[in-house]
XYZ file of C-alpha atoms in Angstrom:
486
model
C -79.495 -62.698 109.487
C -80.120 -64.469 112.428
C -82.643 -63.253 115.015
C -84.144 -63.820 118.475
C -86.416 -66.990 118.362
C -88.984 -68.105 121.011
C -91.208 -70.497 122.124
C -93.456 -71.388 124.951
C -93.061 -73.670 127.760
C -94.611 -74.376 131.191
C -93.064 -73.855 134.817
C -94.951 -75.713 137.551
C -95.101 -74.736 141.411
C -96.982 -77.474 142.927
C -99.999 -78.107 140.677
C -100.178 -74.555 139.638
C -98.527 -73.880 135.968
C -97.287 -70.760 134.737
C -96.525 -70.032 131.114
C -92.652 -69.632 130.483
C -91.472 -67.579 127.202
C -87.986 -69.014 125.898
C -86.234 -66.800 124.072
C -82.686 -67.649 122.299
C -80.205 -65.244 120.862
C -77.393 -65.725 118.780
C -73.692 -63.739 119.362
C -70.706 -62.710 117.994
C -68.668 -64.429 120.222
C -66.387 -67.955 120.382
C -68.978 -71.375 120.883
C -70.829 -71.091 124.063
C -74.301 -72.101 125.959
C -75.831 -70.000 128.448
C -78.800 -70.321 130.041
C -80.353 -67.821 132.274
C -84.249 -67.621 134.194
C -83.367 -69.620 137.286
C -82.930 -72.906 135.921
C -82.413 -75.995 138.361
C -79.241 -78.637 138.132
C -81.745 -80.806 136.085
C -82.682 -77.990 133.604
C -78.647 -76.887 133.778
C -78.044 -79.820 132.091
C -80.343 -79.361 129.189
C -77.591 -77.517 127.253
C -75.788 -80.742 126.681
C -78.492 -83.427 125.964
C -80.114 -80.359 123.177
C -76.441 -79.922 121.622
C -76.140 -83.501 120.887
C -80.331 -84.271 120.165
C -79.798 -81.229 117.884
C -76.875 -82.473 116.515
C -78.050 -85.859 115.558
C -81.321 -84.758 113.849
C -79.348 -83.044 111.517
C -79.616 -79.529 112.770
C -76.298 -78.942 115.203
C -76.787 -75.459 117.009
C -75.361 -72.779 115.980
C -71.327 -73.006 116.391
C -71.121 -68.756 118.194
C -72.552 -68.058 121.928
C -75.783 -68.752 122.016
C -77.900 -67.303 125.204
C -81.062 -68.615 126.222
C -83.622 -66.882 128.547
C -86.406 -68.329 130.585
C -89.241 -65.590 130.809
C -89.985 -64.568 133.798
C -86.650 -65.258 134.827
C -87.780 -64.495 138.614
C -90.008 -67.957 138.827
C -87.631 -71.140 139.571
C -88.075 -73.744 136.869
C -87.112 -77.806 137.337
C -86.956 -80.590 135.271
C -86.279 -82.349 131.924
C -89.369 -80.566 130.428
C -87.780 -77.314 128.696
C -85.808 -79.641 126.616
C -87.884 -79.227 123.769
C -89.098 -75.681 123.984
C -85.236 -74.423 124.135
C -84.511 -76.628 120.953
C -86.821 -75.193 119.140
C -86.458 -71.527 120.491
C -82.745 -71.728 119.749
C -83.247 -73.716 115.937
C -85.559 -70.829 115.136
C -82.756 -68.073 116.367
C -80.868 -69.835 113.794
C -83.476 -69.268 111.347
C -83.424 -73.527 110.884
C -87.057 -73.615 112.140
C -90.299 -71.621 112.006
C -92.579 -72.294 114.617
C -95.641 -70.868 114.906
C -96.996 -69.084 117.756
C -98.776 -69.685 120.782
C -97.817 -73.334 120.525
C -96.445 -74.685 123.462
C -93.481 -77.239 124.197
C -93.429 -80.109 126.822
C -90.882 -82.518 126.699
C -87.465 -84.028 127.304
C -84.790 -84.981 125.040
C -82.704 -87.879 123.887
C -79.359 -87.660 122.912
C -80.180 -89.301 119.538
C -83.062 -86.481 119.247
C -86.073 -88.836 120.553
C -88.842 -87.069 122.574
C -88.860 -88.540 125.709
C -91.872 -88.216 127.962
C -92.058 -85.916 131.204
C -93.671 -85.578 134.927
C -96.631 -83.392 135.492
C -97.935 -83.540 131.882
C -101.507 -83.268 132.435
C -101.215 -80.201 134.993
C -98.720 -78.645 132.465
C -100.971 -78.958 129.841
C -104.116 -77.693 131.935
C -102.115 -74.463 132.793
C -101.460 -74.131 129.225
C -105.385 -74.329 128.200
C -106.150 -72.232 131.264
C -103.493 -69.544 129.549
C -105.339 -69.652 126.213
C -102.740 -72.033 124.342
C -104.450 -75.206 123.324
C -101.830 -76.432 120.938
C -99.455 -78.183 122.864
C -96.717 -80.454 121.255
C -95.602 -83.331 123.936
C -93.857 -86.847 123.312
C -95.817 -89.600 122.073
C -95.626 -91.751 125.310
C -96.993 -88.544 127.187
C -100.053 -87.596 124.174
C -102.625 -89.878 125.911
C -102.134 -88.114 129.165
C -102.062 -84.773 127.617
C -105.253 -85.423 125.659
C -106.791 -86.197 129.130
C -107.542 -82.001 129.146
C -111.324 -80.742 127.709
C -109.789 -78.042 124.944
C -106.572 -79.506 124.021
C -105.126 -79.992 120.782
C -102.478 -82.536 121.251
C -99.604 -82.755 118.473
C -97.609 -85.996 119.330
C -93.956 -86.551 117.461
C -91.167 -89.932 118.673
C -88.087 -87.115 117.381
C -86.549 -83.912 117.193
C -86.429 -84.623 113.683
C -90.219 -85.506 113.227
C -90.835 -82.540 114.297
C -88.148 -80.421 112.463
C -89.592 -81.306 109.306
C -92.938 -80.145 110.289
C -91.757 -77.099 111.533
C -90.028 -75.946 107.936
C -86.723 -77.535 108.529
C -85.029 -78.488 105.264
C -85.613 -81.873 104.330
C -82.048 -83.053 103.278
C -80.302 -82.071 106.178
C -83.077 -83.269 108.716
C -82.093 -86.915 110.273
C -85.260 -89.351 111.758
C -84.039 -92.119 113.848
C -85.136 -95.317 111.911
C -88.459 -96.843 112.746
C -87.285 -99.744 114.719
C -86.059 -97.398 117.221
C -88.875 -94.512 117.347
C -90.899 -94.313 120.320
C -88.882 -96.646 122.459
C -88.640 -94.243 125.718
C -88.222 -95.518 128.959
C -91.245 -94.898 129.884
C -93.062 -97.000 126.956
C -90.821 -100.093 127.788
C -92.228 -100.459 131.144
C -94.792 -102.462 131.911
C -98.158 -101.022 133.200
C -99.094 -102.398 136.054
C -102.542 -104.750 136.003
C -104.980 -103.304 138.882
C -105.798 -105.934 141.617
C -109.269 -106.596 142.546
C -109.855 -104.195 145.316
C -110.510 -106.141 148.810
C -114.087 -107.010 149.663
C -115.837 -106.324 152.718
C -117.168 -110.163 152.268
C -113.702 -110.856 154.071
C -113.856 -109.630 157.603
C -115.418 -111.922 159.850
C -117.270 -111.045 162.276
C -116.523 -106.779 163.819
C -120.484 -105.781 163.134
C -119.221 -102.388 164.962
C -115.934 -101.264 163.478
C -118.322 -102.329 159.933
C -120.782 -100.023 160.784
C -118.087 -97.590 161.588
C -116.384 -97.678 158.352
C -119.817 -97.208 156.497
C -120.625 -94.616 158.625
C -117.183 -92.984 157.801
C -117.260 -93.518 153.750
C -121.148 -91.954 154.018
C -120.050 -89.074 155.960
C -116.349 -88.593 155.152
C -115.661 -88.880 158.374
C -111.714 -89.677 159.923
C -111.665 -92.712 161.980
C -109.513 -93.779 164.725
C -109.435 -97.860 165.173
C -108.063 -98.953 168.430
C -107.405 -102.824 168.869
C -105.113 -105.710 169.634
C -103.065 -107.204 166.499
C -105.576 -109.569 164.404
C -108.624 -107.961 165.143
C -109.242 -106.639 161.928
C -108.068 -103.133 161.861
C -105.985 -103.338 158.841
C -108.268 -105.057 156.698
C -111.229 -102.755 157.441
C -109.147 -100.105 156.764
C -108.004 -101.403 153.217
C -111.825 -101.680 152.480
C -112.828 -98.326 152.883
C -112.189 -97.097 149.302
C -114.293 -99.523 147.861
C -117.399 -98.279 149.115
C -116.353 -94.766 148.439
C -118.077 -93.444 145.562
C -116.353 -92.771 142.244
C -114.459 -89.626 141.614
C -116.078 -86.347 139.793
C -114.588 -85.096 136.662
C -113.149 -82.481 138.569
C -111.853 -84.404 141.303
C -110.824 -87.316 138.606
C -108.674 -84.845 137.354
C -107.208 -83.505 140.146
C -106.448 -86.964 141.381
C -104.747 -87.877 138.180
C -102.541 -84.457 137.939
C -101.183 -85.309 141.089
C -100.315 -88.432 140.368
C -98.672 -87.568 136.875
C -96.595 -85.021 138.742
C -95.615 -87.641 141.109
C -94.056 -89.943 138.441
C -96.731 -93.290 139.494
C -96.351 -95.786 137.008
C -99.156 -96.412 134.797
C -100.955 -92.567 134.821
C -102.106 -90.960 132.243
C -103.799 -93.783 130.439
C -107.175 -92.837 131.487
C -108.574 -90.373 134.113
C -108.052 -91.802 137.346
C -112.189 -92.663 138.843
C -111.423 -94.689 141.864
C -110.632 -93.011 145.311
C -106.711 -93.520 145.869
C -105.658 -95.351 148.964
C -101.852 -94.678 150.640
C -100.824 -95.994 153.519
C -96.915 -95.150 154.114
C -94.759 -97.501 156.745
C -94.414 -95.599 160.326
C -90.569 -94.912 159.508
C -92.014 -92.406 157.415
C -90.294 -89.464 157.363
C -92.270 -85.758 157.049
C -91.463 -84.929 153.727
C -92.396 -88.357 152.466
C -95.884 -87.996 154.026
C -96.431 -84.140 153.797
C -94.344 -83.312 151.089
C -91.337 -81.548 150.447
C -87.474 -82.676 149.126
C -84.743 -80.316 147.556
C -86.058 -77.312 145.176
C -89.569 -76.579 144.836
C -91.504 -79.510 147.266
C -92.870 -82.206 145.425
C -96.141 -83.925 146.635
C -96.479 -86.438 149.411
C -98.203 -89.164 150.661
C -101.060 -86.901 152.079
C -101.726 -85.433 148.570
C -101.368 -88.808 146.450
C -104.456 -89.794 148.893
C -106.301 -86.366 147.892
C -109.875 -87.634 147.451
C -109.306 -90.852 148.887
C -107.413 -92.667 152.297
C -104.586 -92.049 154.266
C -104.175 -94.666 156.632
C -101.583 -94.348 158.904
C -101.446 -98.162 160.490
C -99.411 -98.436 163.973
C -100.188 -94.554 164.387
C -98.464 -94.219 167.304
C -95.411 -95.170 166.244
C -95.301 -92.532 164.489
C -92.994 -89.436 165.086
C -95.235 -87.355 166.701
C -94.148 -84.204 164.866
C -95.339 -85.805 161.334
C -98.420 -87.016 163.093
C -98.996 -83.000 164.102
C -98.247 -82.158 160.622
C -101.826 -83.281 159.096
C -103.592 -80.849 161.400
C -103.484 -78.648 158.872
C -105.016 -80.364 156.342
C -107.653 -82.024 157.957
C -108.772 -78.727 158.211
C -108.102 -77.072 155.313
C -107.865 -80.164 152.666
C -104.676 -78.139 151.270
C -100.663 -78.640 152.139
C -98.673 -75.154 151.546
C -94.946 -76.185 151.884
C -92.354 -73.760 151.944
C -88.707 -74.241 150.759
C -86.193 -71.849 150.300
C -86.316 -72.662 146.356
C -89.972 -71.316 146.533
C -93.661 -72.735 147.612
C -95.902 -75.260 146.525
C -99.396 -75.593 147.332
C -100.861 -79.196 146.974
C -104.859 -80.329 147.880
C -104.866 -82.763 150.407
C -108.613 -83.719 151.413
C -108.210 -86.906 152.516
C -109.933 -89.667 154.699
C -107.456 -90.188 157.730
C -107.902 -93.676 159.179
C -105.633 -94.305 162.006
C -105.003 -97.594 163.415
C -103.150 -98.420 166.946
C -102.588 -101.347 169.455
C -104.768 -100.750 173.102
C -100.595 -100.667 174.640
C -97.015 -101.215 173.288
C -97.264 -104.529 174.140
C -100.621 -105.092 172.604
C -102.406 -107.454 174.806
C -103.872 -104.455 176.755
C -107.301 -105.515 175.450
C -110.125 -106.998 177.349
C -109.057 -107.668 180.522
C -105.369 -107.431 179.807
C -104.300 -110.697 181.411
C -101.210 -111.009 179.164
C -100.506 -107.208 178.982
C -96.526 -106.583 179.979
C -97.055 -102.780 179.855
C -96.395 -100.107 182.404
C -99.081 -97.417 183.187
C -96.196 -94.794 182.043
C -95.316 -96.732 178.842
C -99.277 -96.838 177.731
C -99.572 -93.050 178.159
C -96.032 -92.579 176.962
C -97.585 -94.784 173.577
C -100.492 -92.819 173.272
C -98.777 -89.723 174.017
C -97.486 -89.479 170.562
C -100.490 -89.219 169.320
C -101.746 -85.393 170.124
C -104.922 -84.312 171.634
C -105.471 -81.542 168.802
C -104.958 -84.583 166.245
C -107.594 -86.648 167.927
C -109.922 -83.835 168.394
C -110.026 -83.625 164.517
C -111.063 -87.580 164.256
C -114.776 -88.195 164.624
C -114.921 -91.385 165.048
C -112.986 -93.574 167.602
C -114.004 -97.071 168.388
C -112.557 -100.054 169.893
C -112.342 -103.138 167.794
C -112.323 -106.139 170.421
C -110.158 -109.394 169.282
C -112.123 -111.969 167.801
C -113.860 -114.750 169.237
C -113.411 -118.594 168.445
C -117.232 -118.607 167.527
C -117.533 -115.764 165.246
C -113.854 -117.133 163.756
C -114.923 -120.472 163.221
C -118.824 -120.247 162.070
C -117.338 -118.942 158.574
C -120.098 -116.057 158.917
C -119.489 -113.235 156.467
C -120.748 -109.946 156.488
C -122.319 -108.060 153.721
C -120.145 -107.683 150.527
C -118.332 -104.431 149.114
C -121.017 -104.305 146.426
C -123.907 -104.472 149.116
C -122.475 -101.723 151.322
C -121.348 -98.821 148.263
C -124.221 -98.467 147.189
C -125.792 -97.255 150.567
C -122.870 -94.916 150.981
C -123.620 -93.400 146.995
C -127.215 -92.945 148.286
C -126.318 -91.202 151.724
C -123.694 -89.157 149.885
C -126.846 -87.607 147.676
C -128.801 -87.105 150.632
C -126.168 -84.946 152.037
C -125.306 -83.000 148.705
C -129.614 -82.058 148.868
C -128.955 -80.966 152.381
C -125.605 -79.303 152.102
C -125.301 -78.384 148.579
C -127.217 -74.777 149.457
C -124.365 -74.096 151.936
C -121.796 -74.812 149.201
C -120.607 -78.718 151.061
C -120.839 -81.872 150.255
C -120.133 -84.098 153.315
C -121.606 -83.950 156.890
C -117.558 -83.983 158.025
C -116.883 -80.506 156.117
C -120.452 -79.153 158.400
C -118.658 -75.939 160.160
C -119.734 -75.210 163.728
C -121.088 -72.230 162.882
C -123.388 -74.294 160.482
C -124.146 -76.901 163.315
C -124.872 -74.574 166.401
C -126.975 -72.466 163.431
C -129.374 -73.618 161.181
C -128.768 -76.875 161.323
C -129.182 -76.981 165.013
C -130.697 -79.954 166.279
C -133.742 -79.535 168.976
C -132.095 -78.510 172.550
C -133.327 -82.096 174.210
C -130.711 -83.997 171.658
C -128.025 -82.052 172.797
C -128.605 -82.131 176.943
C -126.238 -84.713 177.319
C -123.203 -82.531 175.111
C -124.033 -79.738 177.164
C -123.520 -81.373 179.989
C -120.360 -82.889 179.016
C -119.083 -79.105 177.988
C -120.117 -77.641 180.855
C -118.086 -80.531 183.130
C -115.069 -79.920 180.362
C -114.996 -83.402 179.351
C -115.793 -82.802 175.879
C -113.901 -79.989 174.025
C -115.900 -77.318 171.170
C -114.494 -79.146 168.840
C -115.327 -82.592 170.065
C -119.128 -81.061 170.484
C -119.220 -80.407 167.002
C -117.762 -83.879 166.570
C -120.568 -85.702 168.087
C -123.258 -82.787 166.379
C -121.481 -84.068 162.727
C -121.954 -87.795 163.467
C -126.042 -87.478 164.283
């Protein structure tokens, strides 16, 4: 007699996974499919794409009502990835299947039975290690990704039928798609892209200041603010920063990469992802597409793909200033915490913010401004948008004058990429010897508390600040600024 079968799946809220127990019961009553737990419109539709994958691996569901329960049913669940767990939960209520337990499930079906790979793999499967279940059964486009997790044992299958057979299924009655066809997802019939060869500092001429800036900023992990006329540079100094940041942790590496799986970027999941990641969205951006957010439970933007790495925000002030306000938040904290109605997702942001921005709308306001169109009231009006809390978070803020004919036309380069990173990778381990004690790693994450404490610099350095504070020109914030920058 038929009984109540189960298997395990995993719910994600942001990068956070919880363990979901799918349990499927067979009735008395005429041919039906209900699914109950909270499921999204994506994971509504599962009922019909598992009838037919069932169906044409030989093993059709069960032809009475057949209810299916995501445990606990008071956490939301999305996607394409409780495909496979609800197969085999409900195969097993029919007594067609015996899986064993503590295995868990992650991935989507075809309609011809094919396992078809899924978003958010890697932090699926690290919530699943985390929760003591190391056997985890994904697609085989997704098994590189998944073996990406210390602990894991990955067990990789192309079909519902593959895996049917391995899970008892009767032999006879189970159909494998023939082996032309196996494997050929979506996802594995894309190409990968090829990496380009990250931009060398070699290539802006001239700008000795805004250079020394940017090092200064990749040592120190500072934000940077680059105010200029258009062709100066700003954007190309900008683009260079990642390559003299050093390479990622294993535990950032792998935050980095989770992100990234969950946000669908082609070509994740290969191999851990080392380099810092650089994003740099157009200005019609809207909030959600930088912060975060869309229907359901938020999904990650802009802000977190550049966790670990650069957000650089180019023509900053045109902007809207309310998305511009939004990364207060986590410039300070290095976390986003979105809230929907659907539920809340909390995503690390700790980013490098590099803004860029003409001197006026008109941007000839540099130099002397001979050509400059622009009102007084349309240059604060420009740099209006841009918030005084916002600024106040941005250490550095320098000028980057337009380029002269000379320094243009000697062909004079600077020093290269592979001249400048390692300086940065040394300055970086000074400040981990200095800071590590105090549980930091960067002079930019230096509280004030820290600063005005015992790492206090002698009174004489600090005359002119106090000055400065005392005349309310310079802000407690922008003190600690300067302090951070010494």
């Amino acid at each position: 007699m038929a009984g109540i079968g189960r298997a395990l799946g995993v719910a994600l809220v942001g990068l956070n996974g919880y363990l979901v127990e799918v349990e499927a019961d067979i009735g008395q009553t005429l041919p039906s499919f209900v699914l109950l737990g909270l499921p999204d419109s994506a994971l509504s539709e599962a009922r019909e794409r598992i009838r037919s994958a069932a169906k044409n691996s030989g093993l059709p569901l069960s032809r009475r009502k057949l209810t299916v329960n995501l445990i606990p049913a008071s956490l939301p669940k999305r996607g394409t990835g409780f495909d496979l767990a609800i197969a085999v939960a409900s195969l097993a209520a029919a007594e067609d299947l015996r899986p064993p337990a503590g295995v868990v499930f992650l991935a989507e079906l075809g309609l011809d039975g094919q396992l078809r790979p899924v978003r958010g793999v890697l932090p699926a499967v690290m919530a699943a290690v985390r929760a003591g279940r190391p056997d985890v059964v994904v697609a085989a486009a997704n098994a590189q990704e998944a073996s990406l997790v210390p602990g894991v044992r990955v067990h990789a299958y192309e079909s519902l039928g593959q895996l049917a057979l391995e899970l008892g299924a009767d032999p006879k009655a189970v159909s494998v798609p023939p082996e032309h066809d196996t494997g050929r997802t979506e996802a594995a019939r894309q190409p990968v892209p090829v990496p380009l060869a990250a931009p060398d500092l070699r290539d802006v001429a001239g700008q000795p200041e805004a250079r020394t800036a940017i090092e200064v900023a990749a040592a120190g992990g500072h934000h940077i603010m680059l105010v200029g006329p258009p062709g100066a540079g700003k954007t190309m100094l900008a683009e260079r920063l990642p390559g003299i940041l050093p390479d990622l942790d294993d535990e950032a590496a792998m935050e980095v990469t989770a992100i990234h799986s969950l946000s669908g970027i082609p070509g994740t999941g290969s191999d851990l992802i080392r380099r810092p990641p650089f994003e740099s969205p157009h200005h019609t951006a809207s909030a959600p597409a930088i912060i975060g957010g869309g229907s359901g439970i938020p999904r990650p933007g802009a802000a977190s793909r550049a966790h670990r790495g650069v957000l650089f925000l180019d023509e900053a002030p045109e902007y809207e200033r309310r998305v511009l306000d939004s990364l207060r938040q986590p410039l300070e904290s290095g976390e986003l915490v979105i809230h929907r109605a659907a539920g809340a997702a909390a995503y690390p942001a700790r980013f490098q913010l590099v803004l860029a921005a003409n001197p006026c709308p008109c941007g000839q306001g540099s130099g002397k401004g001979l050509d400059c169109t622009c009102t007084a009231q349309s240059k604060r009006r420009y740099f209006g948008r841009i918030s005084g809390p916002l600024l106040d978070r941005v250490d550095i803020q320098l000028p980057v004058n337009r380029l002269s004919a000379v320094d243009f036309g000697a062909g004079t380069t600077g020093e290269a990429t592979a001249v400048v990173a390692p300086r940065v990778l040394e300055a970086r381990r000074r400040q981990l010897d200095r800071l590590g004690p105090y549980g930091l790693e960067t002079n930019a994450q230096v509280p004030g508390r820290l600063l005005r404490g015992q790492l206090r610099l002698d009174p004489g350095a600090t005359r002119l600040l106090d000055r400065a504070m005392a005349n309310n020109t310079l802000t407690a914030r922008g003190f600690d600024r300067v302090l951070r920058l010494t």
